[in-house]
Amino acid sequence: MLDGYRRTQRVAGDALLITGATGFLGQEILLRYLERSERPIYALIRAENDLRATERLRSILVSLFGDADPYLGRVSAIAADVESAGLGLDDDRREELASRVTEIIHSAASVSFTLPLSESRRVNVEGTRRLLEFAELCQRRGGGLRRFCHISTAYVAGDHEGEFTEDQLEVGQGFRNAYERSKFEAELLVRERSAQLPILILRPSIVVGERSSGWTSSFNVLYPPLKAFARGAYPVIPARRSTPVDVVPVDYVADAVYELVEGSKDGLGVYHLVSGRRATTVGRLIEHSARYFRRRPPHLVSPPIYRRLLHPMLIRVSGERQRRALRRTESLFPYFSMRVTFDDRRARTRLERAGIRAPSLDSYFDRLLDFADYSRWGRSLPQRHESRPIELGSPTPAQI
């Protein structure tokens, strides 16, 4: 067990329910609860039945620890569907579960930037509605509900310009994609229940691999443009050099989730899990990438000019591999020219007392790319327990 961390000991039946435990962040949250607490845990897993759900859970536990057996007595897989009425559980099962659960961490979500809004809403909004309904049932059963933790995103800020604080939500913003809008709508739903339920809202920014090893199972958001740049797909990019790029490693977010859920009091609490003052910029990210991949930095151009003129031309004249890379990253271009910064004073005050700090991306950027190269950008992914710091050494572009 880990020393120096809050360790929870609760009575049997005082259970934690986690959604999204098979996802990148959800796995890290599950790992911390298994290592740092003795609580019974229920993991809602999309599957045909409990046997299939347990098989999926066993696979996750093997990846996390190398051996699932010591942990299967602590965590139970429940075949469920967060998009369905009653979570897809029969009434008796749902009632029994509600009588045992006293805290919920809802991290299941669709993080795709390209889904139609209706599909994003089905997972992110309606799924959250179903969990809130279950939370209300927990409130009426057993020992009541101590905490409903909703994993939101800092990008509920949408296209807001300037500082976005932990107390803000509706500021007249528009949204770049269905992911941002659906997460904003989900957070509205959660806030509506804050008078009835003990709500905790956590808003991570861009979540990348572990700072010490670079390990990740989710090569999205920051990774596709880095991979495209490594392959020479970006002679020019639509960006502003001064645009903040707010990135946090998954270990910081998971540590923060554990600390805030276990230590929070009743009442609505909203925390930005961001790098905030330590955020890098597009300019620095380009410099780091050019150095690492030993490539000439791309030219930065005005986003409107790029969209109207240069991007269509590059698609026409590029080879097939470069064209695919450009198309895969089109939905990310708006993030290269944002004008928002995230204030995290409340989170910093709360977390730094516990020794939890968001590091600067500069301090672990090479490890992220070393791991991406080592795992062939996710095609040869090692198990989580095998992760270790990979010896630094930038690959040549031919190795990417």
XYZ file of C-alpha atoms in Angstrom, residues 244-393:
150
model
C -2.094 28.261 -24.104
C -1.934 24.459 -24.300
C -3.214 23.162 -20.977
C -2.101 19.564 -20.468
C -2.078 17.389 -17.348
C -0.702 13.865 -16.817
C -3.189 11.148 -15.924
C -1.487 10.430 -12.584
C -2.119 14.020 -11.445
C -5.796 13.790 -12.383
C -6.348 10.387 -10.767
C -4.523 11.438 -7.576
C -6.652 14.591 -7.470
C -9.886 12.651 -7.966
C -9.028 10.328 -5.089
C -8.029 13.158 -2.755
C -11.038 15.357 -3.540
C -13.629 12.583 -3.352
C -12.253 11.240 -0.095
C -11.689 14.606 1.541
C -14.558 16.788 0.324
C -17.364 18.062 2.487
C -21.063 18.214 1.613
C -22.230 20.831 -0.874
C -21.397 21.725 -4.459
C -17.682 21.802 -5.202
C -16.088 22.546 -8.596
C -12.361 22.103 -9.219
C -10.223 22.671 -12.310
C -7.681 19.866 -12.708
C -5.464 21.814 -15.068
C -1.895 23.044 -15.379
C -3.181 26.621 -15.149
C -0.218 28.926 -14.561
C 2.131 26.118 -15.671
C 0.413 25.631 -19.045
C 2.697 25.564 -22.052
C 1.968 27.387 -25.329
C 1.656 26.393 -28.974
C 5.024 28.041 -29.599
C 6.823 26.043 -26.917
C 5.070 22.830 -27.973
C 6.279 23.353 -31.546
C 9.835 23.993 -30.338
C 9.823 20.823 -28.210
C 8.374 18.757 -31.056
C 10.805 20.096 -33.657
C 13.732 19.298 -31.357
C 12.457 15.827 -30.482
C 11.630 14.750 -34.038
C 14.547 16.688 -35.561
C 12.267 18.422 -38.003
C 11.966 21.971 -39.199
C 9.251 23.823 -37.260
C 6.101 24.383 -39.324
C 5.020 27.863 -40.371
C 2.169 29.338 -38.346
C -0.582 31.027 -40.320
C -3.883 32.714 -39.528
C -6.545 30.055 -38.844
C -9.136 31.621 -41.242
C -6.580 31.751 -44.091
C -5.521 28.183 -43.402
C -9.089 26.869 -43.413
C -10.119 28.699 -46.586
C -6.990 28.333 -48.707
C -4.114 26.242 -47.414
C -5.849 23.178 -45.953
C -7.812 22.369 -49.157
C -4.610 22.823 -51.174
C -2.572 20.566 -48.863
C -5.246 17.870 -49.073
C -5.040 18.011 -52.890
C -1.246 17.920 -53.252
C -0.281 15.627 -50.374
C 0.430 11.927 -50.606
C -2.157 9.502 -49.249
C -0.434 8.978 -45.885
C -0.031 12.714 -45.280
C -3.596 13.342 -46.437
C -4.963 10.829 -43.928
C -2.981 12.479 -41.129
C -4.325 15.915 -42.043
C -7.914 14.713 -42.155
C -7.614 12.898 -38.832
C -6.502 16.095 -37.121
C -8.869 18.618 -38.734
C -11.176 18.605 -35.701
C -8.236 19.585 -33.466
C -7.185 22.701 -35.388
C -9.433 25.079 -33.375
C -7.484 24.155 -30.222
C -4.311 25.656 -31.747
C -5.755 29.176 -31.573
C -7.807 29.330 -28.373
C -7.692 32.390 -26.144
C -8.838 30.861 -22.847
C -6.903 30.266 -19.643
C -8.147 28.157 -16.742
C -7.978 29.461 -13.198
C -7.388 26.669 -10.663
C -6.916 28.559 -7.406
C -9.420 26.441 -5.508
C -7.894 23.164 -6.735
C -4.330 24.349 -6.072
C -5.164 25.445 -2.541
C -6.886 22.149 -1.791
C -4.471 19.758 -3.524
C -1.088 21.295 -2.817
C -1.728 20.816 0.910
C -1.801 17.087 0.084
C 1.371 17.312 -2.000
C -0.459 16.987 -5.327
C 0.758 19.453 -7.977
C 0.215 19.718 -11.701
C 3.640 19.663 -13.395
C 4.691 21.672 -16.423
C 4.518 19.694 -19.677
C 8.129 20.739 -20.312
C 9.245 18.424 -17.496
C 7.856 15.206 -19.011
C 7.209 15.910 -22.715
C 10.040 13.653 -23.927
C 8.741 10.750 -21.841
C 5.341 11.008 -23.521
C 6.944 10.697 -26.940
C 9.403 8.011 -25.851
C 6.440 5.903 -24.770
C 4.511 6.690 -27.974
C 7.490 5.450 -29.984
C 8.048 2.430 -27.700
C 4.404 1.369 -28.066
C 4.257 2.266 -31.777
C 1.614 4.894 -30.987
C -0.562 2.317 -29.237
C -0.229 -0.541 -31.708
C 2.042 -2.534 -29.338
C 0.744 -1.355 -25.996
C 2.426 -2.908 -22.936
C 0.335 -3.728 -19.904
C -0.036 -1.006 -17.335
C 1.961 -2.754 -14.611
C 4.897 -3.105 -16.991
C 5.212 0.632 -17.436
C 8.491 2.118 -16.350
C 10.451 5.169 -17.393
C 11.834 4.463 -20.848
C 15.365 5.642 -21.424
C 15.229 9.026 -23.066
C 16.499 9.163 -26.616
